[in-house]
PDB file of C-alpha atoms in Angstrom:
ATOM      1  CA  UNK A   8     171.784 -17.516-101.896  1.00  0.00           C
ATOM      2  CA  UNK A   9     171.521 -13.733-101.960  1.00  0.00           C
ATOM      3  CA  UNK A  10     173.738 -11.340-103.898  1.00  0.00           C
ATOM      4  CA  UNK A  11     174.155  -7.796-102.650  1.00  0.00           C
ATOM      5  CA  UNK A  12     172.152  -5.176-104.507  1.00  0.00           C
ATOM      6  CA  UNK A  13     174.884  -2.756-105.515  1.00  0.00           C
ATOM      7  CA  UNK A  14     172.642   0.049-106.738  1.00  0.00           C
ATOM      8  CA  UNK A  15     169.001   1.004-107.215  1.00  0.00           C
ATOM      9  CA  UNK A  16     167.543  -0.570-110.300  1.00  0.00           C
ATOM     10  CA  UNK A  17     164.301  -1.334-112.099  1.00  0.00           C
ATOM     11  CA  UNK A  18     163.888  -5.036-112.580  1.00  0.00           C
ATOM     12  CA  UNK A  19     161.045  -5.119-115.098  1.00  0.00           C
ATOM     13  CA  UNK A  20     161.642  -7.234-118.176  1.00  0.00           C
ATOM     14  CA  UNK A  21     159.581  -4.837-120.287  1.00  0.00           C
ATOM     15  CA  UNK A  22     161.615  -1.619-120.040  1.00  0.00           C
ATOM     16  CA  UNK A  23     162.263   0.197-123.291  1.00  0.00           C
ATOM     17  CA  UNK A  24     165.922   0.777-122.385  1.00  0.00           C
ATOM     18  CA  UNK A  25     166.549  -2.984-122.516  1.00  0.00           C
ATOM     19  CA  UNK A  26     165.764  -2.799-126.233  1.00  0.00           C
ATOM     20  CA  UNK A  27     167.617   0.437-127.006  1.00  0.00           C
ATOM     21  CA  UNK A  28     170.677   0.454-124.743  1.00  0.00           C
ATOM     22  CA  UNK A  29     173.328  -2.018-123.608  1.00  0.00           C
ATOM     23  CA  UNK A  30     171.938  -3.704-120.518  1.00  0.00           C
ATOM     24  CA  UNK A  31     172.466  -7.148-119.107  1.00  0.00           C
ATOM     25  CA  UNK A  32     171.247  -9.238-116.162  1.00  0.00           C
ATOM     26  CA  UNK A  33     172.022  -8.565-112.504  1.00  0.00           C
ATOM     27  CA  UNK A  34     171.137 -11.449-110.178  1.00  0.00           C
ATOM     28  CA  UNK A  35     169.785 -10.903-106.674  1.00  0.00           C
ATOM     29  CA  UNK A  36     168.547 -14.255-105.420  1.00  0.00           C
ATOM     30  CA  UNK A  37     168.646 -17.851-106.574  1.00  0.00           C
ATOM     31  CA  UNK A  38     167.819 -20.949-104.597  1.00  0.00           C
ATOM     32  CA  UNK A  39     166.260 -24.406-104.466  1.00  0.00           C
ATOM     33  CA  UNK A  40     163.458 -24.741-101.925  1.00  0.00           C
ATOM     34  CA  UNK A  41     161.102 -27.497-100.766  1.00  0.00           C
ATOM     35  CA  UNK A  42     157.724 -26.170 -99.569  1.00  0.00           C
ATOM     36  CA  UNK A  43     154.979 -28.012 -97.671  1.00  0.00           C
ATOM     37  CA  UNK A  44     151.835 -26.679 -95.983  1.00  0.00           C
ATOM     38  CA  UNK A  45     152.816 -23.083 -96.635  1.00  0.00           C
ATOM     39  CA  UNK A  46     150.895 -19.865 -97.250  1.00  0.00           C
ATOM     40  CA  UNK A  47     152.885 -16.776 -98.177  1.00  0.00           C
ATOM     41  CA  UNK A  48     151.590 -13.208 -97.778  1.00  0.00           C
ATOM     42  CA  UNK A  49     151.202 -11.023-100.836  1.00  0.00           C
ATOM     43  CA  UNK A  50     154.477  -9.284-101.630  1.00  0.00           C
ATOM     44  CA  UNK A  51     156.391  -7.700-104.526  1.00  0.00           C
ATOM     45  CA  UNK A  52     159.970  -7.616-105.798  1.00  0.00           C
ATOM     46  CA  UNK A  53     161.795  -4.912-107.699  1.00  0.00           C
ATOM     47  CA  UNK A  54     163.083  -7.740-109.832  1.00  0.00           C
ATOM     48  CA  UNK A  55     161.778 -10.304-112.294  1.00  0.00           C
ATOM     49  CA  UNK A  56     161.281 -13.745-110.776  1.00  0.00           C
ATOM     50  CA  UNK A  57     161.174 -17.207-112.330  1.00  0.00           C
ATOM     51  CA  UNK A  58     159.697 -20.015-110.216  1.00  0.00           C
ATOM     52  CA  UNK A  59     160.250 -23.474-111.737  1.00  0.00           C
ATOM     53  CA  UNK A  60     158.392 -26.505-110.335  1.00  0.00           C
ATOM     54  CA  UNK A  61     160.741 -29.491-110.087  1.00  0.00           C
ATOM     55  CA  UNK A  62     158.352 -31.830-108.266  1.00  0.00           C
ATOM     56  CA  UNK A  63     154.885 -31.600-106.752  1.00  0.00           C
ATOM     57  CA  UNK A  64     152.512 -28.718-107.271  1.00  0.00           C
ATOM     58  CA  UNK A  65     151.641 -25.306-105.846  1.00  0.00           C
ATOM     59  CA  UNK A  66     149.313 -22.344-106.360  1.00  0.00           C
ATOM     60  CA  UNK A  67     150.371 -18.820-107.179  1.00  0.00           C
ATOM     61  CA  UNK A  68     147.911 -15.976-106.601  1.00  0.00           C
ATOM     62  CA  UNK A  69     148.685 -12.898-108.693  1.00  0.00           C
ATOM     63  CA  UNK A  70     147.130  -9.482-108.068  1.00  0.00           C
ATOM     64  CA  UNK A  71     146.333  -7.644-111.294  1.00  0.00           C
ATOM     65  CA  UNK A  72     146.512  -3.852-111.747  1.00  0.00           C
ATOM     66  CA  UNK A  73     142.714  -3.477-111.521  1.00  0.00           C
ATOM     67  CA  UNK A  74     142.756  -4.998-108.023  1.00  0.00           C
ATOM     68  CA  UNK A  75     141.458  -8.418-109.019  1.00  0.00           C
ATOM     69  CA  UNK A  76     143.464 -11.581-108.474  1.00  0.00           C
ATOM     70  CA  UNK A  77     144.150 -14.607-110.628  1.00  0.00           C
ATOM     71  CA  UNK A  78     145.043 -18.088-109.405  1.00  0.00           C
ATOM     72  CA  UNK A  79     147.557 -20.289-111.198  1.00  0.00           C
ATOM     73  CA  UNK A  80     148.159 -23.952-110.335  1.00  0.00           C
ATOM     74  CA  UNK A  81     151.644 -25.069-111.276  1.00  0.00           C
ATOM     75  CA  UNK A  82     152.729 -28.687-111.633  1.00  0.00           C
ATOM     76  CA  UNK A  83     156.006 -30.466-112.286  1.00  0.00           C
ATOM     77  CA  UNK A  84     157.662 -29.207-115.453  1.00  0.00           C
ATOM     78  CA  UNK A  85     155.929 -25.827-115.476  1.00  0.00           C
ATOM     79  CA  UNK A  86     157.250 -22.408-114.518  1.00  0.00           C
ATOM     80  CA  UNK A  87     155.956 -18.909-113.952  1.00  0.00           C
ATOM     81  CA  UNK A  88     157.733 -15.689-114.850  1.00  0.00           C
ATOM     82  CA  UNK A  89     156.578 -12.792-112.642  1.00  0.00           C
ATOM     83  CA  UNK A  90     157.424  -9.261-113.704  1.00  0.00           C
ATOM     84  CA  UNK A  91     158.868  -6.774-111.221  1.00  0.00           C
ATOM     85  CA  UNK A  92     156.352  -4.989-108.994  1.00  0.00           C
ATOM     86  CA  UNK A  93     153.570  -7.558-109.439  1.00  0.00           C
ATOM     87  CA  UNK A  94     152.002  -8.575-106.071  1.00  0.00           C
ATOM     88  CA  UNK A  95     151.869 -12.334-105.662  1.00  0.00           C
ATOM     89  CA  UNK A  96     151.862 -15.074-103.074  1.00  0.00           C
ATOM     90  CA  UNK A  97     152.673 -18.788-102.908  1.00  0.00           C
ATOM     91  CA  UNK A  98     150.394 -21.450-101.435  1.00  0.00           C
ATOM     92  CA  UNK A  99     151.378 -25.103-100.963  1.00  0.00           C
ATOM     93  CA  UNK A 100     148.896 -27.706 -99.754  1.00  0.00           C
ATOM     94  CA  UNK A 101     149.627 -29.812 -96.694  1.00  0.00           C
ATOM     95  CA  UNK A 102     150.837 -33.257 -97.696  1.00  0.00           C
ATOM     96  CA  UNK A 103     151.544 -32.230-101.297  1.00  0.00           C
ATOM     97  CA  UNK A 104     155.060 -30.777-101.106  1.00  0.00           C
ATOM     98  CA  UNK A 105     156.488 -28.670-103.876  1.00  0.00           C
ATOM     99  CA  UNK A 106     160.153 -28.368-104.757  1.00  0.00           C
ATOM    100  CA  UNK A 107     161.135 -25.448-106.918  1.00  0.00           C
ATOM    101  CA  UNK A 108     164.055 -23.515-108.319  1.00  0.00           C
ATOM    102  CA  UNK A 109     163.820 -19.713-108.064  1.00  0.00           C
ATOM    103  CA  UNK A 110     165.880 -17.067-109.803  1.00  0.00           C
ATOM    104  CA  UNK A 111     165.352 -13.315-109.263  1.00  0.00           C
ATOM    105  CA  UNK A 112     167.111 -10.792-111.469  1.00  0.00           C
ATOM    106  CA  UNK A 113     167.165  -7.164-112.483  1.00  0.00           C
ATOM    107  CA  UNK A 114     169.260  -5.297-115.020  1.00  0.00           C
ATOM    108  CA  UNK A 115     172.429  -3.227-115.112  1.00  0.00           C
ATOM    109  CA  UNK A 116     174.692  -1.664-117.702  1.00  0.00           C
ATOM    110  CA  UNK A 117     176.692  -4.408-119.369  1.00  0.00           C
ATOM    111  CA  UNK A 118     180.400  -4.416-120.145  1.00  0.00           C
ATOM    112  CA  UNK A 119     181.357  -4.252-123.835  1.00  0.00           C
ATOM    113  CA  UNK A 120     182.644  -7.839-123.763  1.00  0.00           C
ATOM    114  CA  UNK A 121     179.265  -9.180-122.641  1.00  0.00           C
ATOM    115  CA  UNK A 122     176.296  -9.719-124.960  1.00  0.00           C
ATOM    116  CA  UNK A 123     173.488  -7.222-124.317  1.00  0.00           C
ATOM    117  CA  UNK A 124     169.766  -7.833-124.303  1.00  0.00           C
ATOM    118  CA  UNK A 125     169.264  -5.196-127.005  1.00  0.00           C
ATOM    119  CA  UNK A 126     171.684  -7.038-129.305  1.00  0.00           C
ATOM    120  CA  UNK A 127     169.802 -10.260-128.674  1.00  0.00           C
ATOM    121  CA  UNK A 128     166.444  -8.610-129.436  1.00  0.00           C
ATOM    122  CA  UNK A 129     167.803  -7.440-132.796  1.00  0.00           C
ATOM    123  CA  UNK A 130     168.898 -10.957-133.748  1.00  0.00           C
ATOM    124  CA  UNK A 131     166.081 -13.024-132.229  1.00  0.00           C
ATOM    125  CA  UNK A 132     162.539 -12.063-133.243  1.00  0.00           C
ATOM    126  CA  UNK A 133     160.961 -14.095-130.443  1.00  0.00           C
ATOM    127  CA  UNK A 134     162.926 -12.143-127.816  1.00  0.00           C
ATOM    128  CA  UNK A 135     161.935  -8.799-129.355  1.00  0.00           C
ATOM    129  CA  UNK A 136     158.287  -9.902-129.289  1.00  0.00           C
ATOM    130  CA  UNK A 137     158.583 -11.008-125.656  1.00  0.00           C
ATOM    131  CA  UNK A 138     160.126  -7.706-124.541  1.00  0.00           C
ATOM    132  CA  UNK A 139     157.567  -5.547-126.360  1.00  0.00           C
ATOM    133  CA  UNK A 140     154.445  -7.313-125.072  1.00  0.00           C
ATOM    134  CA  UNK A 141     154.230  -6.609-121.318  1.00  0.00           C
ATOM    135  CA  UNK A 142     152.405  -9.038-119.084  1.00  0.00           C
ATOM    136  CA  UNK A 143     152.245  -9.262-115.275  1.00  0.00           C
ATOM    137  CA  UNK A 144     153.045 -12.956-115.407  1.00  0.00           C
ATOM    138  CA  UNK A 145     153.638 -15.770-117.850  1.00  0.00           C
ATOM    139  CA  UNK A 146     153.022 -19.492-117.266  1.00  0.00           C
ATOM    140  CA  UNK A 147     154.639 -21.983-119.611  1.00  0.00           C
ATOM    141  CA  UNK A 148     155.264 -25.735-119.851  1.00  0.00           C
ATOM    142  CA  UNK A 149     158.857 -26.765-120.326  1.00  0.00           C
ATOM    143  CA  UNK A 150     160.397 -29.685-122.247  1.00  0.00           C
ATOM    144  CA  UNK A 151     163.266 -29.438-119.679  1.00  0.00           C
ATOM    145  CA  UNK A 152     165.230 -26.935-121.785  1.00  0.00           C
ATOM    146  CA  UNK A 153     164.503 -24.042-119.422  1.00  0.00           C
ATOM    147  CA  UNK A 154     165.216 -26.172-116.348  1.00  0.00           C
ATOM    148  CA  UNK A 155     168.597 -27.356-117.616  1.00  0.00           C
ATOM    149  CA  UNK A 156     169.607 -23.797-118.493  1.00  0.00           C
ATOM    150  CA  UNK A 157     168.468 -22.503-115.089  1.00  0.00           C
ATOM    151  CA  UNK A 158     170.446 -25.236-113.326  1.00  0.00           C
ATOM    152  CA  UNK A 159     173.585 -24.355-115.281  1.00  0.00           C
ATOM    153  CA  UNK A 160     173.061 -20.672-114.562  1.00  0.00           C
ATOM    154  CA  UNK A 161     172.650 -21.214-110.807  1.00  0.00           C
ATOM    155  CA  UNK A 162     175.708 -23.474-110.686  1.00  0.00           C
ATOM    156  CA  UNK A 163     177.781 -20.850-112.474  1.00  0.00           C
ATOM    157  CA  UNK A 164     176.533 -18.086-110.170  1.00  0.00           C
ATOM    158  CA  UNK A 165     177.503 -20.158-107.136  1.00  0.00           C
ATOM    159  CA  UNK A 166     180.966 -20.912-108.500  1.00  0.00           C
ATOM    160  CA  UNK A 167     181.477 -17.244-109.348  1.00  0.00           C
ATOM    161  CA  UNK A 168     180.439 -16.222-105.830  1.00  0.00           C
ATOM    162  CA  UNK A 169     182.840 -18.728-104.285  1.00  0.00           C
ATOM    163  CA  UNK A 170     185.720 -17.420-106.384  1.00  0.00           C
ATOM    164  CA  UNK A 171     184.929 -13.847-105.422  1.00  0.00           C
ATOM    165  CA  UNK A 172     184.882 -14.902-101.761  1.00  0.00           C
ATOM    166  CA  UNK A 173     188.455 -16.165-102.175  1.00  0.00           C
ATOM    167  CA  UNK A 174     189.453 -12.873-103.834  1.00  0.00           C
ATOM    168  CA  UNK A 175     190.024 -14.549-107.162  1.00  0.00           C
ATOM    169  CA  UNK A 176     189.104 -12.896-110.434  1.00  0.00           C
ATOM    170  CA  UNK A 177     187.574 -14.755-113.339  1.00  0.00           C
ATOM    171  CA  UNK A 178     186.178 -12.562-116.150  1.00  0.00           C
ATOM    172  CA  UNK A 179     185.264 -15.660-118.154  1.00  0.00           C
ATOM    173  CA  UNK A 180     182.781 -16.648-115.453  1.00  0.00           C
ATOM    174  CA  UNK A 181     180.991 -13.331-115.838  1.00  0.00           C
ATOM    175  CA  UNK A 182     180.785 -13.869-119.580  1.00  0.00           C
ATOM    176  CA  UNK A 183     179.422 -17.373-119.088  1.00  0.00           C
ATOM    177  CA  UNK A 184     176.733 -16.102-116.702  1.00  0.00           C
ATOM    178  CA  UNK A 185     175.624 -13.566-119.313  1.00  0.00           C
ATOM    179  CA  UNK A 186     175.640 -16.231-122.018  1.00  0.00           C
ATOM    180  CA  UNK A 187     173.523 -18.620-119.951  1.00  0.00           C
ATOM    181  CA  UNK A 188     171.050 -15.834-119.212  1.00  0.00           C
ATOM    182  CA  UNK A 189     170.817 -15.070-122.939  1.00  0.00           C
ATOM    183  CA  UNK A 190     170.067 -18.767-123.577  1.00  0.00           C
ATOM    184  CA  UNK A 191     167.414 -18.712-120.859  1.00  0.00           C
ATOM    185  CA  UNK A 192     165.740 -15.634-122.317  1.00  0.00           C
ATOM    186  CA  UNK A 193     165.709 -17.143-125.820  1.00  0.00           C
ATOM    187  CA  UNK A 194     164.178 -20.410-124.598  1.00  0.00           C
ATOM    188  CA  UNK A 195     161.439 -18.600-122.686  1.00  0.00           C
ATOM    189  CA  UNK A 196     160.700 -16.291-125.633  1.00  0.00           C
ATOM    190  CA  UNK A 197     160.428 -19.202-128.053  1.00  0.00           C
ATOM    191  CA  UNK A 198     158.195 -21.158-125.688  1.00  0.00           C
ATOM    192  CA  UNK A 199     155.882 -18.180-125.441  1.00  0.00           C
ATOM    193  CA  UNK A 200     155.845 -17.875-129.217  1.00  0.00           C
ATOM    194  CA  UNK A 201     154.957 -21.553-129.573  1.00  0.00           C
ATOM    195  CA  UNK A 202     152.148 -21.226-127.054  1.00  0.00           C
ATOM    196  CA  UNK A 203     150.681 -18.206-128.785  1.00  0.00           C
ATOM    197  CA  UNK A 204     151.151 -19.758-132.209  1.00  0.00           C
ATOM    198  CA  UNK A 205     149.039 -22.693-131.119  1.00  0.00           C
ATOM    199  CA  UNK A 206     146.562 -20.638-129.082  1.00  0.00           C
ATOM    200  CA  UNK A 207     143.648 -21.852-131.193  1.00  0.00           C
ATOM    201  CA  UNK A 208     144.652 -25.471-130.644  1.00  0.00           C
ATOM    202  CA  UNK A 209     146.926 -26.151-127.685  1.00  0.00           C
ATOM    203  CA  UNK A 210     146.774 -29.853-128.505  1.00  0.00           C
ATOM    204  CA  UNK A 211     149.382 -29.341-131.234  1.00  0.00           C
ATOM    205  CA  UNK A 212     151.874 -28.086-128.675  1.00  0.00           C
ATOM    206  CA  UNK A 213     151.248 -31.093-126.420  1.00  0.00           C
ATOM    207  CA  UNK A 214     151.723 -33.437-129.373  1.00  0.00           C
ATOM    208  CA  UNK A 215     154.980 -31.702-130.282  1.00  0.00           C
ATOM    209  CA  UNK A 216     156.240 -32.041-126.711  1.00  0.00           C
ATOM    210  CA  UNK A 217     155.217 -35.701-126.631  1.00  0.00           C
ATOM    211  CA  UNK A 218     157.185 -36.378-129.819  1.00  0.00           C
ATOM    212  CA  UNK A 219     160.220 -34.562-128.421  1.00  0.00           C
ATOM    213  CA  UNK A 220     160.054 -36.751-125.318  1.00  0.00           C
ATOM    214  CA  UNK A 221     159.883 -39.876-127.496  1.00  0.00           C
ATOM    215  CA  UNK A 222     162.896 -38.798-129.547  1.00  0.00           C
ATOM    216  CA  UNK A 223     164.962 -38.100-126.441  1.00  0.00           C
ATOM    217  CA  UNK A 224     163.959 -41.298-124.633  1.00  0.00           C
ATOM    218  CA  UNK A 225     163.311 -43.950-127.291  1.00  0.00           C
ATOM    219  CA  UNK A 226     166.355 -45.930-126.123  1.00  0.00           C
ATOM    220  CA  UNK A 227     164.540 -46.607-122.843  1.00  0.00           C
ATOM    221  CA  UNK A 228     161.538 -48.808-122.123  1.00  0.00           C
ATOM    222  CA  UNK A 229     158.882 -46.078-122.060  1.00  0.00           C
ATOM    223  CA  UNK A 230     155.107 -46.413-122.204  1.00  0.00           C
ATOM    224  CA  UNK A 231     152.250 -44.076-123.037  1.00  0.00           C
ATOM    225  CA  UNK A 232     151.813 -43.272-119.337  1.00  0.00           C
ATOM    226  CA  UNK A 233     155.438 -42.062-119.191  1.00  0.00           C
ATOM    227  CA  UNK A 234     154.964 -39.856-122.249  1.00  0.00           C
ATOM    228  CA  UNK A 235     151.722 -38.457-120.818  1.00  0.00           C
ATOM    229  CA  UNK A 236     153.370 -37.701-117.471  1.00  0.00           C
ATOM    230  CA  UNK A 237     156.176 -35.847-119.240  1.00  0.00           C
ATOM    231  CA  UNK A 238     153.689 -33.431-120.830  1.00  0.00           C
ATOM    232  CA  UNK A 239     151.307 -33.302-117.831  1.00  0.00           C
ATOM    233  CA  UNK A 240     148.350 -34.981-119.552  1.00  0.00           C
ATOM    234  CA  UNK A 241     146.103 -37.960-118.808  1.00  0.00           C
ATOM    235  CA  UNK A 242     147.199 -40.958-120.937  1.00  0.00           C
ATOM    236  CA  UNK A 243     143.739 -41.334-122.449  1.00  0.00           C
ATOM    237  CA  UNK A 244     143.569 -37.676-123.445  1.00  0.00           C
ATOM    238  CA  UNK A 245     147.080 -37.779-124.927  1.00  0.00           C
ATOM    239  CA  UNK A 246     146.136 -40.887-126.936  1.00  0.00           C
ATOM    240  CA  UNK A 247     143.105 -39.106-128.384  1.00  0.00           C
ATOM    241  CA  UNK A 248     144.739 -35.809-129.352  1.00  0.00           C
ATOM    242  CA  UNK A 249     147.857 -37.574-130.641  1.00  0.00           C
ATOM    243  CA  UNK A 250     145.843 -39.788-132.974  1.00  0.00           C
ATOM    244  CA  UNK A 251     143.776 -36.845-134.194  1.00  0.00           C
ATOM    245  CA  UNK A 252     146.949 -34.908-134.979  1.00  0.00           C
ATOM    246  CA  UNK A 253     149.200 -37.622-136.488  1.00  0.00           C
ATOM    247  CA  UNK A 254     146.727 -40.343-137.498  1.00  0.00           C
ATOM    248  CA  UNK A 255     148.832 -42.672-135.356  1.00  0.00           C
ATOM    249  CA  UNK A 256     148.638 -43.695-131.733  1.00  0.00           C
ATOM    250  CA  UNK A 257     151.576 -42.713-129.483  1.00  0.00           C
ATOM    251  CA  UNK A 258     152.671 -46.360-129.458  1.00  0.00           C
ATOM    252  CA  UNK A 259     152.591 -46.591-133.254  1.00  0.00           C
ATOM    253  CA  UNK A 260     154.531 -43.342-133.590  1.00  0.00           C
ATOM    254  CA  UNK A 261     157.142 -44.474-131.066  1.00  0.00           C
ATOM    255  CA  UNK A 262     157.553 -47.740-132.954  1.00  0.00           C
ATOM    256  CA  UNK A 263     158.028 -45.814-136.194  1.00  0.00           C
ATOM    257  CA  UNK A 264     160.732 -43.659-134.587  1.00  0.00           C
ATOM    258  CA  UNK A 265     162.492 -46.731-133.226  1.00  0.00           C
ATOM    259  CA  UNK A 266     162.454 -48.562-136.555  1.00  0.00           C
ATOM    260  CA  UNK A 267     163.801 -45.490-138.377  1.00  0.00           C
ATOM    261  CA  UNK A 268     166.619 -45.281-135.836  1.00  0.00           C
ATOM    262  CA  UNK A 269     167.268 -49.017-136.224  1.00  0.00           C
ATOM    263  CA  UNK A 270     167.488 -48.605-140.025  1.00  0.00           C
ATOM    264  CA  UNK A 271     169.999 -45.801-139.603  1.00  0.00           C
ATOM    265  CA  UNK A 272     172.128 -47.844-137.189  1.00  0.00           C
ATOM    266  CA  UNK A 273     172.036 -50.894-139.469  1.00  0.00           C
ATOM    267  CA  UNK A 274     172.957 -48.801-142.477  1.00  0.00           C
ATOM    268  CA  UNK A 275     175.576 -46.432-141.084  1.00  0.00           C
ATOM    269  CA  UNK A 276     177.300 -48.352-138.281  1.00  0.00           C
ATOM    270  CA  UNK A 277     178.905 -51.699-137.529  1.00  0.00           C
ATOM    271  CA  UNK A 278     176.985 -52.140-134.277  1.00  0.00           C
ATOM    272  CA  UNK A 279     176.185 -55.891-134.008  1.00  0.00           C
ATOM    273  CA  UNK A 280     172.641 -56.674-135.056  1.00  0.00           C
ATOM    274  CA  UNK A 281     172.115 -58.462-131.748  1.00  0.00           C
ATOM    275  CA  UNK A 282     172.647 -55.133-129.935  1.00  0.00           C
ATOM    276  CA  UNK A 283     170.506 -52.856-132.112  1.00  0.00           C
ATOM    277  CA  UNK A 284     167.360 -53.606-130.103  1.00  0.00           C
ATOM    278  CA  UNK A 285     168.998 -52.161-126.980  1.00  0.00           C
ATOM    279  CA  UNK A 286     169.846 -48.924-128.810  1.00  0.00           C
ATOM    280  CA  UNK A 287     166.205 -48.381-129.752  1.00  0.00           C
ATOM    281  CA  UNK A 288     164.582 -49.371-126.472  1.00  0.00           C
ATOM    282  CA  UNK A 289     163.093 -52.738-127.473  1.00  0.00           C
ATOM    283  CA  UNK A 290     164.186 -55.122-124.735  1.00  0.00           C
ATOM    284  CA  UNK A 291     163.176 -58.340-126.486  1.00  0.00           C
ATOM    285  CA  UNK A 292     165.302 -59.198-129.524  1.00  0.00           C
ATOM    286  CA  UNK A 293     162.680 -61.520-131.070  1.00  0.00           C
ATOM    287  CA  UNK A 294     160.078 -58.762-130.664  1.00  0.00           C
ATOM    288  CA  UNK A 295     162.445 -56.244-132.252  1.00  0.00           C
ATOM    289  CA  UNK A 296     163.003 -58.556-135.232  1.00  0.00           C
ATOM    290  CA  UNK A 297     159.246 -59.010-135.597  1.00  0.00           C
ATOM    291  CA  UNK A 298     158.609 -55.243-135.503  1.00  0.00           C
ATOM    292  CA  UNK A 299     161.426 -54.549-137.955  1.00  0.00           C
ATOM    293  CA  UNK A 300     160.219 -57.112-140.495  1.00  0.00           C
ATOM    294  CA  UNK A 301     156.636 -55.884-140.149  1.00  0.00           C
ATOM    295  CA  UNK A 302     157.815 -52.317-140.828  1.00  0.00           C
ATOM    296  CA  UNK A 303     160.374 -52.904-143.609  1.00  0.00           C
ATOM    297  CA  UNK A 304     159.458 -56.297-145.031  1.00  0.00           C
ATOM    298  CA  UNK A 305     162.973 -57.529-144.240  1.00  0.00           C
ATOM    299  CA  UNK A 306     164.794 -58.939-141.262  1.00  0.00           C
ATOM    300  CA  UNK A 307     167.589 -56.785-139.794  1.00  0.00           C
ATOM    301  CA  UNK A 308     170.152 -59.106-141.408  1.00  0.00           C
ATOM    302  CA  UNK A 309     168.516 -58.780-144.813  1.00  0.00           C
ATOM    303  CA  UNK A 310     168.309 -55.012-144.464  1.00  0.00           C
ATOM    304  CA  UNK A 311     171.972 -54.608-143.542  1.00  0.00           C
ATOM    305  CA  UNK A 312     173.131 -56.679-146.490  1.00  0.00           C
ATOM    306  CA  UNK A 313     170.765 -54.986-148.962  1.00  0.00           C
ATOM    307  CA  UNK A 314     171.621 -51.349-148.435  1.00  0.00           C
ATOM    308  CA  UNK A 315     174.658 -49.524-149.738  1.00  0.00           C
ATOM    309  CA  UNK A 316     176.983 -48.977-146.805  1.00  0.00           C
ATOM    310  CA  UNK A 317     178.685 -45.688-146.153  1.00  0.00           C
ATOM    311  CA  UNK A 318     182.453 -45.387-145.777  1.00  0.00           C
ATOM    312  CA  UNK A 319     182.419 -44.404-142.116  1.00  0.00           C
ATOM    313  CA  UNK A 320     181.925 -47.085-139.464  1.00  0.00           C
ATOM    314  CA  UNK A 321     182.392 -47.441-135.727  1.00  0.00           C
ATOM    315  CA  UNK A 322     185.741 -49.105-134.941  1.00  0.00           C
ATOM    316  CA  UNK A 323     185.574 -52.857-134.867  1.00  0.00           C
TER     317      UNK A 323
END
């Protein structure tokens, strides 16, 4: 989907005026695309581009200012941010398709009712740091926060375009687009800050992402291989760095999280004890009871009757 370019613009993310004046995003292209056996010629955009890998893998060649080139292999759950004017090309291997979501944007003066990038940079230190440290490209892993925001942004842009095509006005849609872009910029800036903060030991970032995946998915039957796939690591390597960092294996840590959640549900809700195991992703009730007693020294029944219950409960 292409949006008309209404006026000449400079699409670099690292312009000083973005930090000193009231500017906001202006979108020029956004699309989903499945690539297979493809080799793109070097080209540039007068816009900033984000390429997010949904499935598969690809290679991006980036030409640096000194004439040299750098190769970046991107896998599922990673994305690259390419600054305006940076020559690059996409290569996708035959038989290894790559599906991605692309968004290309520049900048334009923003209306008073819309949040500006300069206002955001004043409030969010990570964004200010991102905007003041130019780089031709940035590659980051994503715990799905960037992807979900990009999907919402693209959906809103499409709906806005459809309304405009029917000659309908909807100022709120414009505000929402700006808000989603602000969220996207904050998430990218914070991810970059996390990466740089753990530059001496990237394993800490992988461990953090693994724990986040556990927290978000502990109600399902997940294994170490699923956690490793979510953070793009080999299961054996994840096991090693996780134990070095937490003094627990991923399985032990996941069990701890599940038992803590079970304790909370037993204490603060009236959910039947027979159903608690399903809420914490332990399919076998006898196994859940065994794990719970091993962890707390009590059965779930004993725990529920021993703790002081709160006033609030789920309806019977």
